[in-house]
Short mmCIF file of C-alpha atoms in Angstrom, two decimals:
data_model
loop_
_atom_site.label_atom_id
_atom_site.label_comp_id
_atom_site.label_asym_id
_atom_site.label_seq_id
_atom_site.Cartn_x
_atom_site.Cartn_y
_atom_site.Cartn_z
CA MET A 26 0.00 0.00 0.00
CA PHE A 27 1.18 3.53 -0.61
CA ASN A 28 1.50 6.22 2.03
CA THR A 29 -1.41 7.77 3.91
CA ILE A 30 -1.09 11.19 2.25
CA LYS A 31 -1.66 9.69 -1.19
CA GLN A 32 -4.57 7.63 0.10
CA MET A 33 -6.22 10.77 1.48
CA ASN A 34 -5.87 12.48 -1.91
CA LEU A 35 -7.80 9.78 -3.75
CA SER A 36 -11.50 10.03 -4.41
CA SER A 37 -13.60 7.41 -2.63
CA LYS A 38 -14.23 5.66 -5.95
CA ALA A 39 -10.53 5.50 -6.78
CA TYR A 40 -9.71 4.38 -3.24
CA ASN A 41 -12.20 1.51 -3.42
CA ILE A 42 -10.82 0.36 -6.78
CA TYR A 43 -7.25 0.71 -5.57
CA ASN A 44 -8.05 -1.64 -2.70
CA GLN A 45 -9.09 -4.31 -5.22
CA ILE A 46 -5.54 -4.39 -6.56
CA ASP A 47 -2.90 -6.54 -4.91
CA ASN A 48 0.69 -6.26 -6.06
CA GLU A 49 1.28 -9.95 -5.37
CA SER A 50 -1.81 -11.58 -6.83
CA THR A 51 -3.51 -9.22 -9.31
CA LYS A 52 -2.95 -10.22 -12.95
CA LEU A 53 -3.50 -8.36 -16.22
CA GLY A 54 -6.69 -10.32 -16.73
CA ASP A 55 -7.99 -9.04 -13.40
CA LEU A 56 -7.24 -5.45 -14.42
CA ARG A 57 -9.04 -5.97 -17.71
CA LYS A 58 -12.12 -7.24 -15.87
CA ILE A 59 -12.15 -4.20 -13.61
CA ALA A 60 -11.65 -1.91 -16.62
CA LYS A 61 -14.50 -3.61 -18.49
CA GLU A 62 -16.84 -2.80 -15.62
CA ILE A 63 -15.66 0.81 -15.41
CA LYS A 64 -15.45 1.35 -19.20
CA LYS A 65 -14.16 4.90 -19.78
CA ASP A 66 -13.52 7.31 -16.92
CA HIS A 67 -10.64 9.70 -17.49
CA GLU A 68 -10.94 11.48 -14.15
CA LEU A 69 -10.80 8.16 -12.33
CA ALA A 70 -7.87 7.11 -14.52
CA MET A 71 -5.88 10.17 -13.54
CA ASP A 72 -6.73 9.59 -9.90
CA LEU A 73 -5.37 6.04 -10.09
CA TRP A 74 -2.37 7.31 -12.06
CA SER A 75 -1.53 9.67 -9.18
CA THR A 76 -0.70 6.67 -6.96
CA GLU A 77 2.58 6.34 -8.89
CA GLU A 78 2.20 2.56 -8.69
CA PHE A 79 2.61 0.11 -11.57
CA LEU A 80 -0.64 -1.90 -11.43
CA PRO A 81 -2.96 1.07 -10.75
CA ARG A 82 -1.28 2.85 -13.65
CA GLN A 83 -1.88 -0.15 -15.92
CA LEU A 84 -5.55 -0.01 -15.00
CA ALA A 85 -5.57 3.76 -15.48
CA ILE A 86 -4.34 3.36 -19.05
CA LEU A 87 -7.19 0.98 -19.83
CA ILE A 88 -9.90 3.43 -18.74
CA MET A 89 -8.42 6.69 -20.06
CA ASP A 90 -10.37 8.72 -22.59
CA LYS A 91 -8.09 8.99 -25.63
CA LYS A 92 -9.75 12.27 -26.58
CA CYS A 93 -8.17 13.79 -23.47
CA LEU A 94 -4.65 12.76 -24.46
CA ASN A 95 -3.36 16.05 -25.78
CA GLU A 96 0.33 16.92 -26.04
CA GLU A 97 0.52 18.24 -22.48
CA VAL A 98 -1.06 15.11 -20.99
CA ILE A 99 1.12 12.77 -23.07
CA ASP A 100 4.25 14.63 -21.99
CA GLN A 101 3.20 14.29 -18.35
CA LEU A 102 2.48 10.56 -18.74
CA ASP A 103 5.84 10.13 -20.46
CA ASN A 104 7.69 11.95 -17.67
CA ASP A 105 5.88 9.91 -15.02
CA ILE A 106 6.63 6.60 -16.75
CA LYS A 107 10.34 7.47 -16.91
CA LYS A 108 10.45 7.30 -13.11
CA HIS A 109 9.68 3.55 -13.13
CA GLY A 110 12.31 0.84 -13.39
CA TYR A 111 13.22 -0.39 -16.86
CA GLU A 112 10.80 -3.33 -17.15
CA GLU A 113 7.84 -1.40 -15.75
CA ARG A 114 8.74 1.60 -17.90
CA ILE A 115 8.72 -0.48 -21.08
CA HIS A 116 5.50 -2.22 -20.19
CA LEU A 117 3.67 1.01 -19.38
CA ILE A 118 4.67 2.86 -22.55
CA ASP A 119 3.86 -0.14 -24.76
CA TRP A 120 0.57 -0.59 -22.91
CA LEU A 121 -0.26 3.08 -23.47
CA MET A 122 0.47 2.77 -27.17
CA ALA A 123 -1.48 -0.45 -27.66
CA ASN A 124 -4.55 0.55 -25.65
CA GLN A 125 -4.80 4.29 -26.33
CA LEU A 126 -2.36 5.99 -28.68
CA SER A 127 -2.85 3.60 -31.60
CA LYS A 128 -6.66 3.75 -31.34
CA ASP A 129 -7.16 7.30 -32.60
CA LYS A 130 -6.27 8.85 -35.97
CA LYS A 131 -5.07 12.12 -34.43
CA LEU A 132 -2.91 10.29 -31.94
CA ILE A 133 -1.48 8.08 -34.69
CA THR A 134 -0.50 11.23 -36.56
CA ARG A 135 1.23 12.38 -33.40
CA ILE A 136 3.04 9.03 -33.07
CA GLN A 137 4.34 9.36 -36.61
CA SER A 138 6.01 12.66 -35.67
CA TRP A 139 8.03 11.11 -32.84
CA GLN A 140 10.89 9.53 -34.78
CA GLU A 141 13.32 12.17 -33.51
CA HIS A 142 11.50 13.10 -30.29
CA SER A 143 13.71 14.06 -27.35
CA SER A 144 12.05 11.36 -25.23
CA PRO A 145 13.42 7.82 -25.76
CA LEU A 146 10.07 6.37 -24.73
CA LEU A 147 8.20 8.30 -27.40
CA ARG A 148 10.83 7.38 -29.98
CA ARG A 149 10.22 3.78 -28.95
CA VAL A 150 6.51 4.28 -29.58
CA PHE A 151 7.27 5.54 -33.09
CA TRP A 152 9.34 2.48 -33.95
CA TYR A 153 7.14 -0.08 -32.21
CA TYR A 154 4.16 1.33 -34.07
CA GLN A 155 6.02 0.91 -37.37
CA ALA A 156 6.64 -2.72 -36.46
CA ARG A 157 3.00 -3.28 -35.50
CA LEU A 158 1.87 -1.89 -38.86
CA ARG A 159 3.72 -4.81 -40.45
CA TRP A 160 2.78 -7.58 -38.02
CA MET A 161 0.25 -9.32 -40.22
CA GLY A 162 2.17 -9.00 -43.46
CA ASN A 163 0.97 -5.54 -44.50
CA THR A 164 3.85 -4.41 -46.72
CA ASN A 165 2.15 -1.45 -48.36
CA HIS A 166 4.24 1.27 -46.70
CA SER A 167 6.17 3.97 -48.54
CA ASN A 168 8.70 4.60 -45.76
CA THR A 169 10.37 1.17 -45.58
CA GLU A 170 13.57 2.21 -47.35
CA GLU A 171 13.84 5.30 -45.17
CA LEU A 172 13.32 3.30 -41.98
CA LEU A 173 15.99 0.77 -42.90
CA THR A 174 18.48 3.52 -43.67
CA VAL A 175 17.86 5.11 -40.28
CA ILE A 176 18.17 1.73 -38.54
CA GLU A 177 21.45 0.97 -40.32
CA THR A 178 22.82 4.38 -39.35
CA ASN A 179 21.53 4.91 -35.83
CA LEU A 180 20.68 1.55 -34.24
CA LEU A 181 23.79 1.21 -32.09
CA ASN A 182 23.62 4.84 -30.98
CA GLU A 183 20.10 4.62 -29.59
CA GLU A 184 18.86 4.04 -26.05
CA PRO A 185 18.17 0.36 -25.22
CA GLU A 186 14.40 0.79 -25.17
CA VAL A 187 14.51 2.38 -28.62
CA GLN A 188 17.04 -0.13 -29.98
CA TRP A 189 14.69 -3.01 -29.31
CA ALA A 190 11.83 -1.37 -31.23
CA MET A 191 14.06 -0.40 -34.16
CA ASN A 192 15.46 -3.92 -34.28
CA TYR A 193 11.96 -5.38 -34.13
CA THR A 194 10.87 -3.17 -37.01
CA ALA A 195 13.77 -4.49 -39.10
CA GLY A 196 12.73 -7.99 -38.08
CA GLN A 197 9.18 -7.49 -39.28
CA ILE A 198 10.38 -6.03 -42.57
CA GLY A 199 12.78 -8.92 -43.12
CA LYS A 200 10.14 -11.44 -42.15
CA TRP A 201 7.53 -10.26 -44.63
CA GLN A 202 9.48 -8.65 -47.47
CA GLU A 203 11.94 -10.95 -49.18
CA LYS A 204 13.54 -8.14 -51.18
CA TYR A 205 14.74 -6.55 -47.94
CA ARG A 206 15.54 -9.80 -46.14
CA ASN A 207 19.29 -9.93 -46.72
CA ARG A 208 19.59 -6.26 -45.83
CA CYS A 209 17.80 -6.81 -42.52
CA ILE A 210 19.88 -9.89 -41.75
CA ALA A 211 23.01 -7.84 -42.45
CA ILE A 212 21.90 -5.28 -39.87
CA GLY A 213 21.94 -8.01 -37.25
CA LYS A 214 25.30 -9.39 -38.34
CA ASN A 215 26.94 -5.98 -38.56
CA THR A 216 25.68 -4.74 -35.20
CA GLY A 217 25.75 -8.06 -33.33
CA LEU A 218 22.79 -6.75 -31.33
CA TYR A 219 21.11 -9.46 -29.23
CA LYS A 220 23.46 -12.14 -30.62
CA ASP A 221 24.12 -13.52 -27.13
CA GLU A 222 20.54 -13.15 -25.92
CA VAL A 223 19.18 -16.19 -24.09
CA VAL A 224 15.46 -16.70 -24.62
CA PRO A 225 13.00 -19.18 -23.09
CA LYS A 226 12.18 -22.35 -25.00
CA ASN A 227 9.83 -21.80 -27.97
CA CYS A 228 10.49 -18.04 -27.96
CA THR A 229 11.99 -16.35 -31.01
CA PRO A 230 15.31 -14.58 -30.34
CA SER A 231 15.70 -10.91 -31.18
CA TYR A 232 19.00 -11.43 -33.06
CA LEU A 233 17.92 -10.52 -36.59
CA PRO A 234 19.49 -13.42 -38.55
CA GLU A 235 17.77 -15.92 -36.27
CA PHE A 236 14.55 -13.97 -35.88
CA ILE A 237 14.12 -13.59 -39.63
CA ARG A 238 15.06 -17.20 -40.37
CA ILE A 239 12.56 -18.60 -37.86
CA GLU A 240 9.74 -16.16 -38.59
CA SER A 241 10.05 -16.29 -42.40
CA GLU A 242 9.96 -20.09 -42.25
CA LYS A 243 6.70 -19.87 -40.30
CA VAL A 244 5.26 -17.64 -43.01
CA ALA A 245 6.42 -20.03 -45.77
CA ASN A 246 4.90 -23.02 -43.96
CA GLN A 247 1.54 -21.27 -43.73
CA LYS A 248 1.27 -20.85 -47.51
#
């Protein structure tokens, strides 16, 4: 539980919901069930966000009103997320993108302007969104050459959270577009990024030569 001062600052509704969340036992599925009952309540979301805690903030993201996510609010969320540890930070920003930022045309336009944003987390959103656009084999994008050039030039100079998303974008391009496959594989060989990564059984490694080999074989086997 967080300190008494923060408890006193919560509305009674937020306090009651907060008390349904247990850091040890509450799962994402539980948060989704709570969010489904609440639906959309931006004021409540911001109240839960003010706890500064990981699980309440995950729930807050689910019930935010995307129409309220203007530049000022996004900057504040970004600054708040930066205060979390690495794993929580990555989860929260990806969760925000998946559940809010990618659900609105105006917000998507904003995402597409973040390639050179001063915030690493928002740059990550830009690149992760580019990867997600290609997840299901959609190759009809005019910026693929440009993205690969930037990845080849800047990948090793980026922050770790951004590196992963850039690398994943190259992986998706190499997976689905044979004409770029060798180029994407070369990025992995030249940078050596994630070459020594140990992944759980049945998980695809992030090292591009292996990722592309495994994932492109899956695509070929589905045809």
